[in-house]
Short mmCIF file of C-alpha atoms in Angstrom, two decimals:
data_model
loop_
_atom_site.label_atom_id
_atom_site.label_comp_id
_atom_site.label_asym_id
_atom_site.label_seq_id
_atom_site.Cartn_x
_atom_site.Cartn_y
_atom_site.Cartn_z
CA MET A 1 -73.58 17.66 19.72
CA THR A 2 -72.39 20.14 17.11
CA HIS A 3 -68.77 19.26 17.85
CA SER A 4 -69.53 15.60 17.16
CA ILE A 5 -71.07 16.38 13.76
CA LYS A 6 -68.04 18.49 12.80
CA GLU A 7 -65.71 15.67 13.84
CA ARG A 8 -67.62 13.17 11.72
CA ILE A 9 -67.56 15.48 8.72
CA MET A 10 -63.82 16.07 9.11
CA ARG A 11 -63.17 12.34 9.42
CA LYS A 12 -65.16 11.68 6.24
CA ILE A 13 -63.26 14.38 4.38
CA LEU A 14 -59.95 12.99 5.61
CA SER A 15 -61.00 9.48 4.53
CA ILE A 16 -61.94 10.71 1.07
CA ILE A 17 -58.62 12.54 0.69
CA THR A 18 -56.68 9.49 1.85
CA VAL A 19 -58.49 7.13 -0.52
CA SER A 20 -58.09 9.58 -3.40
CA ALA A 21 -54.36 9.81 -2.77
CA MET A 22 -54.03 6.02 -2.67
CA ILE A 23 -55.97 5.62 -5.91
CA SER A 24 -53.98 8.30 -7.74
CA THR A 25 -50.67 6.77 -6.60
CA ALA A 26 -51.72 3.26 -7.60
CA ALA A 27 -53.02 4.47 -10.95
CA SER A 28 -49.69 6.05 -11.88
CA ALA A 29 -47.47 3.19 -10.69
CA GLY A 30 -45.70 1.13 -13.33
CA THR A 31 -46.28 -2.61 -13.35
CA ALA A 32 -44.79 -5.58 -15.12
CA TRP A 33 -46.60 -8.89 -14.82
CA ASN A 34 -45.08 -12.27 -15.73
CA THR A 35 -41.80 -10.76 -16.85
CA HIS A 36 -38.08 -11.46 -17.02
CA ILE A 37 -35.11 -9.21 -16.29
CA THR A 38 -33.45 -7.84 -19.45
CA TYR A 39 -30.96 -5.34 -18.01
CA ILE A 40 -29.23 -4.97 -14.64
CA ARG A 41 -26.89 -2.33 -13.25
CA VAL A 42 -25.64 -2.43 -9.67
CA THR A 43 -23.97 0.84 -8.72
CA ASN A 44 -21.00 1.30 -6.42
CA ASN A 45 -23.31 2.90 -3.84
CA GLY A 46 -25.75 -0.02 -3.64
CA TYR A 47 -28.56 0.91 -6.04
CA VAL A 48 -29.94 -1.79 -8.32
CA LEU A 49 -31.37 -0.53 -11.62
CA PHE A 50 -33.09 -2.90 -14.00
CA ASN A 51 -35.43 -3.28 -16.95
CA VAL A 52 -37.87 -6.07 -17.68
CA SER A 53 -39.11 -7.83 -20.81
CA ASN A 54 -42.72 -6.67 -20.73
CA HIS A 55 -43.70 -3.45 -19.06
CA SER A 56 -47.22 -2.11 -18.93
CA ASN A 57 -48.14 1.23 -20.40
CA ASP A 58 -48.72 2.86 -17.01
CA THR A 59 -45.09 3.89 -16.60
CA PRO A 60 -44.86 7.20 -14.74
CA ALA A 61 -43.52 10.08 -16.82
CA CYS A 62 -40.40 10.26 -14.65
CA ALA A 63 -39.33 6.76 -15.82
CA ALA A 64 -39.98 7.24 -19.54
CA ALA A 65 -36.31 7.95 -20.33
CA SER A 66 -35.26 4.54 -18.93
CA ASN A 67 -38.00 2.78 -20.93
CA GLY A 68 -39.88 1.97 -17.75
CA GLY A 69 -36.86 0.96 -15.69
CA PHE A 70 -37.08 0.14 -11.98
CA VAL A 71 -34.70 0.74 -9.07
CA PHE A 72 -34.29 -0.21 -5.42
CA ASN A 73 -31.72 0.67 -2.78
CA ALA A 74 -29.94 -2.48 -1.58
CA ASN A 75 -28.40 -0.57 1.35
CA THR A 76 -31.61 -0.57 3.39
CA PRO A 77 -33.08 -3.58 5.23
CA ALA A 78 -36.05 -3.54 2.84
CA GLY A 79 -33.72 -3.25 -0.13
CA GLN A 80 -31.65 -6.19 1.11
CA ALA A 81 -34.81 -8.32 1.22
CA GLN A 82 -35.66 -7.15 -2.30
CA MET A 83 -32.10 -7.97 -3.41
CA SER A 84 -32.40 -11.51 -2.11
CA TYR A 85 -35.61 -12.06 -4.06
CA PHE A 86 -34.21 -10.29 -7.12
CA MET A 87 -31.06 -12.44 -7.22
CA THR A 88 -33.17 -15.59 -6.97
CA GLN A 89 -35.13 -14.46 -10.02
CA VAL A 90 -31.92 -13.60 -11.89
CA THR A 91 -30.24 -16.94 -11.20
CA THR A 92 -33.29 -19.11 -11.85
CA GLY A 93 -34.64 -17.13 -14.80
CA LYS A 94 -38.21 -17.59 -13.57
CA VAL A 95 -40.95 -15.12 -14.35
CA PHE A 96 -42.04 -12.64 -11.71
CA SER A 97 -44.00 -9.43 -11.37
CA VAL A 98 -42.89 -6.02 -10.16
CA VAL A 99 -45.03 -3.05 -9.14
CA GLY A 100 -43.56 0.42 -8.77
CA THR A 101 -44.40 3.23 -6.42
CA GLY A 102 -45.18 5.74 -9.16
CA ASP A 103 -42.18 7.95 -8.37
CA CYS A 104 -38.51 8.19 -9.26
CA ALA A 105 -37.24 9.56 -5.95
CA THR A 106 -34.67 6.79 -5.38
CA TRP A 107 -32.83 7.26 -8.69
CA GLY A 108 -33.82 9.86 -11.28
CA GLY A 109 -35.31 8.31 -14.41
CA PHE A 110 -36.05 4.91 -12.82
CA GLU A 111 -39.24 4.08 -10.94
CA THR A 112 -38.78 2.96 -7.34
CA VAL A 113 -39.85 -0.67 -6.72
CA GLY A 114 -42.91 -1.01 -4.51
CA TYR A 115 -42.91 -4.81 -4.39
CA PHE A 116 -42.15 -8.02 -6.25
CA ASP A 117 -44.50 -10.99 -6.72
CA ALA A 118 -43.48 -14.57 -7.40
CA ASN A 119 -45.49 -16.16 -10.18
CA ASN A 120 -44.28 -19.72 -9.82
#
């Protein structure tokens, strides 16, 4: 019986830690809603760096130098899917939204893209 109570307590603590980590990551992630692309750089090693027309004020400190720039790696399967969506937005000029991950691990000074949303 005592073992069961300890397990439940540990599970609750783990749940609280997990939720706290998710909230802190989401709170520090940069977002840009209903925006357009204003700057693009595609590097020779497959990274796509870009800025958008309206960026929220929740840019992580690591991306401040790029004025809230975003980046994704087009070499990965996920990055290739992002590239397809990104190029559609570039060629059509339609508005879209982008949400970052809150870190600049992919390319120093630019926030890694978490996901894109189509607004049209």
